[in-house]
CSV table of C-alpha atoms in Angstrom, one decimal:
chain,number,residue,atom,x,y,z
T,1,MET,CA,2.6,-1.0,6.1
T,2,THR,CA,-0.9,-2.4,6.4
T,3,LEU,CA,0.3,-4.2,9.7
T,4,SER,CA,2.7,-1.3,10.8
T,5,LEU,CA,-0.5,0.9,10.8
T,6,GLY,CA,-2.2,-2.1,12.5
T,7,VAL,CA,0.2,-2.1,15.2
T,8,ILE,CA,-1.1,2.0,15.9
T,9,LEU,CA,-4.2,1.1,15.6
T,10,VAL,CA,-4.1,-1.4,18.4
T,11,ALA,CA,-2.6,0.8,20.9
T,12,PHE,CA,-4.9,3.6,20.3
T,13,VAL,CA,-7.9,1.1,20.9
T,14,GLU,CA,-6.0,-0.6,23.9
T,15,LEU,CA,-5.0,2.7,25.4
T,16,ALA,CA,-9.1,4.4,24.7
T,17,ARG,CA,-10.6,1.3,26.6
T,18,TYR,CA,-8.3,0.0,29.6
T,19,GLY,CA,-5.0,2.2,29.5
T,20,ASP,CA,-3.6,4.8,31.5
T,21,ILE,CA,-2.0,7.9,29.7
T,22,LYS,CA,0.4,8.7,32.6
T,23,ASP,CA,1.9,5.2,32.4
T,24,CYS,CA,3.0,4.8,29.1
T,25,MET,CA,3.1,8.5,28.1
T,26,PHE,CA,6.0,7.8,25.1
T,27,VAL,CA,4.9,4.2,24.0
T,28,ILE,CA,2.6,5.9,21.1
T,29,PRO,CA,5.0,8.0,20.2
T,30,GLY,CA,7.3,5.3,19.9
T,31,LEU,CA,5.2,3.2,17.7
T,32,MET,CA,4.4,5.9,15.7
T,33,PHE,CA,8.9,6.3,15.4
T,34,CYS,CA,8.7,2.8,14.2
T,35,THR,CA,5.9,3.3,11.9
T,36,VAL,CA,8.5,5.8,10.0
T,37,GLY,CA,11.1,3.4,10.6
T,38,ASP,CA,9.2,0.8,8.4
T,39,VAL,CA,8.3,3.1,5.9
T,40,THR,CA,12.4,4.4,5.7
T,41,LEU,CA,13.7,0.6,5.4
T,42,PHE,CA,11.0,-0.3,2.9
T,43,LEU,CA,12.5,2.4,0.6
T,44,SER,CA,15.8,1.2,1.1
T,45,ASN,CA,17.6,-1.5,-0.6
T,46,GLU,CA,18.1,-4.6,1.8
T,47,TYR,CA,20.8,-6.2,-0.2
T,48,ASP,CA,23.2,-3.3,-1.2
T,49,ILE,CA,21.8,-0.8,2.0
T,50,GLU,CA,23.9,2.4,0.1
T,51,LEU,CA,22.4,2.0,-3.1
T,52,LYS,CA,19.4,4.0,-1.9
T,53,GLU,CA,20.5,6.1,0.8
T,54,PRO,CA,19.7,8.6,3.1
T,55,TYR,CA,16.7,5.8,4.1
T,56,PHE,CA,18.8,3.1,5.8
T,57,SER,CA,20.4,5.6,7.7
T,58,LEU,CA,16.4,7.3,8.6
T,59,GLY,CA,15.1,4.0,9.1
T,60,ILE,CA,17.9,3.2,12.0
T,61,LEU,CA,17.2,7.2,13.6
T,62,SER,CA,13.5,6.5,13.7
T,63,PHE,CA,13.7,3.0,15.1
T,64,GLY,CA,16.5,4.9,17.9
T,65,LEU,CA,14.3,7.3,18.7
T,66,ALA,CA,11.5,4.9,19.6
T,67,HIS,CA,13.8,2.7,21.4
T,68,ILE,CA,14.2,6.1,23.6
T,69,MET,CA,10.7,6.5,24.0
T,70,PHE,CA,10.0,2.8,24.9
T,71,CYS,CA,13.3,3.1,26.9
T,72,ALA,CA,12.1,5.8,28.9
T,73,ASP,CA,8.4,3.9,29.8
T,74,LEU,CA,9.9,0.8,30.8
T,75,ILE,CA,12.0,3.2,33.4
T,76,TYR,CA,9.2,4.8,34.4
T,77,LEU,CA,7.0,1.5,35.1
T,78,ALA,CA,10.0,0.2,37.0
T,79,HIS,CA,10.2,3.0,39.5
T,80,PHE,CA,13.6,3.5,38.8
T,81,GLN,CA,14.2,-0.1,40.2
T,82,PHE,CA,17.2,-1.1,38.2
T,83,THR,CA,18.8,-5.2,38.3
T,84,PRO,CA,21.7,-6.7,36.7
T,85,ALA,CA,19.5,-7.0,33.6
T,86,LEU,CA,20.7,-4.0,32.8
T,87,LEU,CA,24.0,-5.9,31.5
T,88,MET,CA,22.1,-6.7,28.5
T,89,ILE,CA,23.3,-3.3,27.1
T,90,PRO,CA,27.3,-4.0,27.2
T,91,ALA,CA,26.4,-7.4,26.0
T,92,THR,CA,24.7,-6.5,23.3
T,93,VAL,CA,27.6,-4.2,22.2
T,94,ILE,CA,30.8,-6.4,22.3
T,95,GLY,CA,28.6,-9.2,21.0
T,96,MET,CA,28.4,-7.1,17.8
T,97,LEU,CA,31.8,-6.0,18.3
T,98,ILE,CA,32.7,-9.3,17.9
T,99,LEU,CA,30.6,-10.6,15.4
T,100,SER,CA,32.1,-7.5,13.2
T,101,LYS,CA,35.6,-8.3,14.3
T,102,LYS,CA,34.9,-12.4,13.0
T,103,GLY,CA,33.6,-11.0,9.6
T,104,VAL,CA,30.4,-12.5,10.7
T,105,LEU,CA,28.9,-9.1,10.1
T,106,GLU,CA,30.4,-7.0,7.9
T,107,PHE,CA,29.1,-3.1,8.7
T,108,GLY,CA,32.0,-0.9,6.7
T,109,ARG,CA,31.2,2.7,7.0
T,110,TYR,CA,27.9,2.2,9.5
T,111,LYS,CA,30.2,0.5,11.9
T,112,ALA,CA,29.9,4.0,14.3
T,113,PRO,CA,26.0,4.5,13.9
T,114,LEU,CA,25.4,0.7,14.6
T,115,MET,CA,27.2,0.5,17.5
T,116,CYS,CA,24.9,3.4,18.9
T,117,TYR,CA,22.3,1.8,18.0
T,118,ALA,CA,23.0,-1.6,19.6
T,119,VAL,CA,23.2,0.6,22.7
T,120,LEU,CA,19.6,1.8,22.2
T,121,VAL,CA,18.9,-2.0,21.5
T,122,GLY,CA,20.6,-3.7,24.5
T,123,SER,CA,18.7,-0.9,26.7
T,124,PHE,CA,15.4,-1.5,25.2
T,125,CYS,CA,15.6,-5.7,26.0
T,126,ALA,CA,17.7,-4.9,29.4
T,127,PHE,CA,14.7,-2.5,30.4
T,128,GLY,CA,12.4,-5.0,29.6
T,129,ILE,CA,13.8,-7.7,31.6
T,130,ASN,CA,14.2,-5.4,34.2
T,131,LEU,CA,10.8,-4.7,34.6
T,132,LEU,CA,9.8,-8.2,34.1
T,133,LEU,CA,12.1,-8.6,37.1
T,134,VAL,CA,11.0,-5.9,39.4
T,135,SER,CA,7.5,-5.7,38.3
T,136,ASP,CA,4.2,-7.7,39.5
T,137,MET,CA,3.4,-9.9,36.7
T,138,ASP,CA,0.6,-7.9,34.7
T,139,ARG,CA,-0.7,-7.7,31.2
T,140,GLN,CA,0.9,-4.3,31.1
T,141,VAL,CA,4.5,-6.0,32.5
T,142,PHE,CA,4.0,-9.2,30.4
T,143,PHE,CA,3.8,-7.5,26.8
T,144,PHE,CA,6.0,-4.7,27.2
T,145,GLY,CA,8.5,-7.2,28.8
T,146,THR,CA,8.5,-9.6,26.3
T,147,GLY,CA,7.7,-7.2,23.4
T,148,ALA,CA,11.4,-5.5,24.0
T,149,MET,CA,13.0,-9.1,24.3
T,150,MET,CA,11.6,-9.7,20.6
T,151,PHE,CA,12.5,-6.4,19.5
T,152,TRP,CA,16.2,-7.2,20.3
T,153,PHE,CA,15.7,-10.3,19.0
T,154,SER,CA,14.2,-9.0,15.8
T,155,ASP,CA,16.9,-6.6,15.5
T,156,LEU,CA,19.8,-9.2,16.0
T,157,SER,CA,18.5,-10.9,13.0
T,158,LEU,CA,18.2,-8.0,10.8
T,159,SER,CA,21.6,-7.3,11.4
T,160,PHE,CA,22.3,-10.7,9.5
T,161,ARG,CA,19.7,-9.6,7.0
T,162,CYS,CA,21.6,-6.5,5.7
T,163,PHE,CA,25.1,-7.1,6.7
T,164,ASN,CA,25.6,-10.6,6.2
T,165,LYS,CA,25.8,-11.6,2.6
T,166,ARG,CA,25.3,-15.5,3.1
T,167,VAL,CA,22.0,-15.1,5.4
T,168,PRO,CA,19.7,-17.0,2.3
T,169,ASP,CA,16.0,-14.8,1.2
T,170,TRP,CA,13.5,-16.5,3.7
T,171,PHE,CA,15.9,-15.7,6.8
T,172,GLY,CA,14.0,-12.1,6.0
T,173,THR,CA,10.2,-14.3,7.7
T,174,PHE,CA,11.9,-14.5,10.8
T,175,VAL,CA,12.9,-10.7,11.0
T,176,PHE,CA,9.0,-9.8,10.0
T,177,THR,CA,7.5,-12.1,12.1
T,178,SER,CA,9.8,-11.2,15.2
T,179,TYR,CA,9.6,-7.4,14.8
T,180,PHE,CA,5.5,-7.3,14.2
T,181,LEU,CA,5.5,-9.8,17.3
T,182,ALA,CA,7.3,-7.4,19.2
T,183,THR,CA,5.6,-4.4,18.2
T,184,TYR,CA,2.2,-5.7,18.3
T,185,ALA,CA,3.1,-7.2,22.0
T,186,VAL,CA,4.2,-3.1,23.3
T,187,ALA,CA,0.7,-2.1,21.6
T,188,LEU,CA,-0.7,-4.7,23.9
T,189,SER,CA,0.6,-3.4,26.7
T,190,LEU,CA,-1.3,-0.3,26.6
T,191,ARG,CA,-4.3,-2.1,28.4
T,192,GLY,CA,-2.4,-2.4,31.6
T,193,PHE,CA,-4.1,-4.4,34.1
């Protein structure tokens, strides 16, 4: 929880010292939803998510709302310009469906909500890549775009951690490392230029 609260602190410091609130009006609320998601997922059981419901579902809902917030800012920062990077959205969903169909990921009763979440995760990554492609490279673009891509890797690895019982325990280190790198990158994007 200290690392999660640290992300919020970094975001406020970056914004207060250098940022422009109109360019990132949804980033801090998005990071707050991530912190709520951290708390609720911490209260769930990663080995048997149904054991302590509704915490897992509330965590996914919180992160879904965060992704919506982040996407809104990414679209605004890209000045509503779109590239083929948006193909990452259906690619993410199709990839998750294939992994589910082949039995690599066993979603059970969570399949429908997780496919909706895959749309949001794919959207966040797609709009992050889109921003990198349509904007001049500066600190804000770099950190927000790479944070979005790292978040995609983090969520994909979390899917393996929760829905593939053959993944070793040490894999959780990759999940958390990629997640905190992603959220800190998003927080650092608030400094802007």
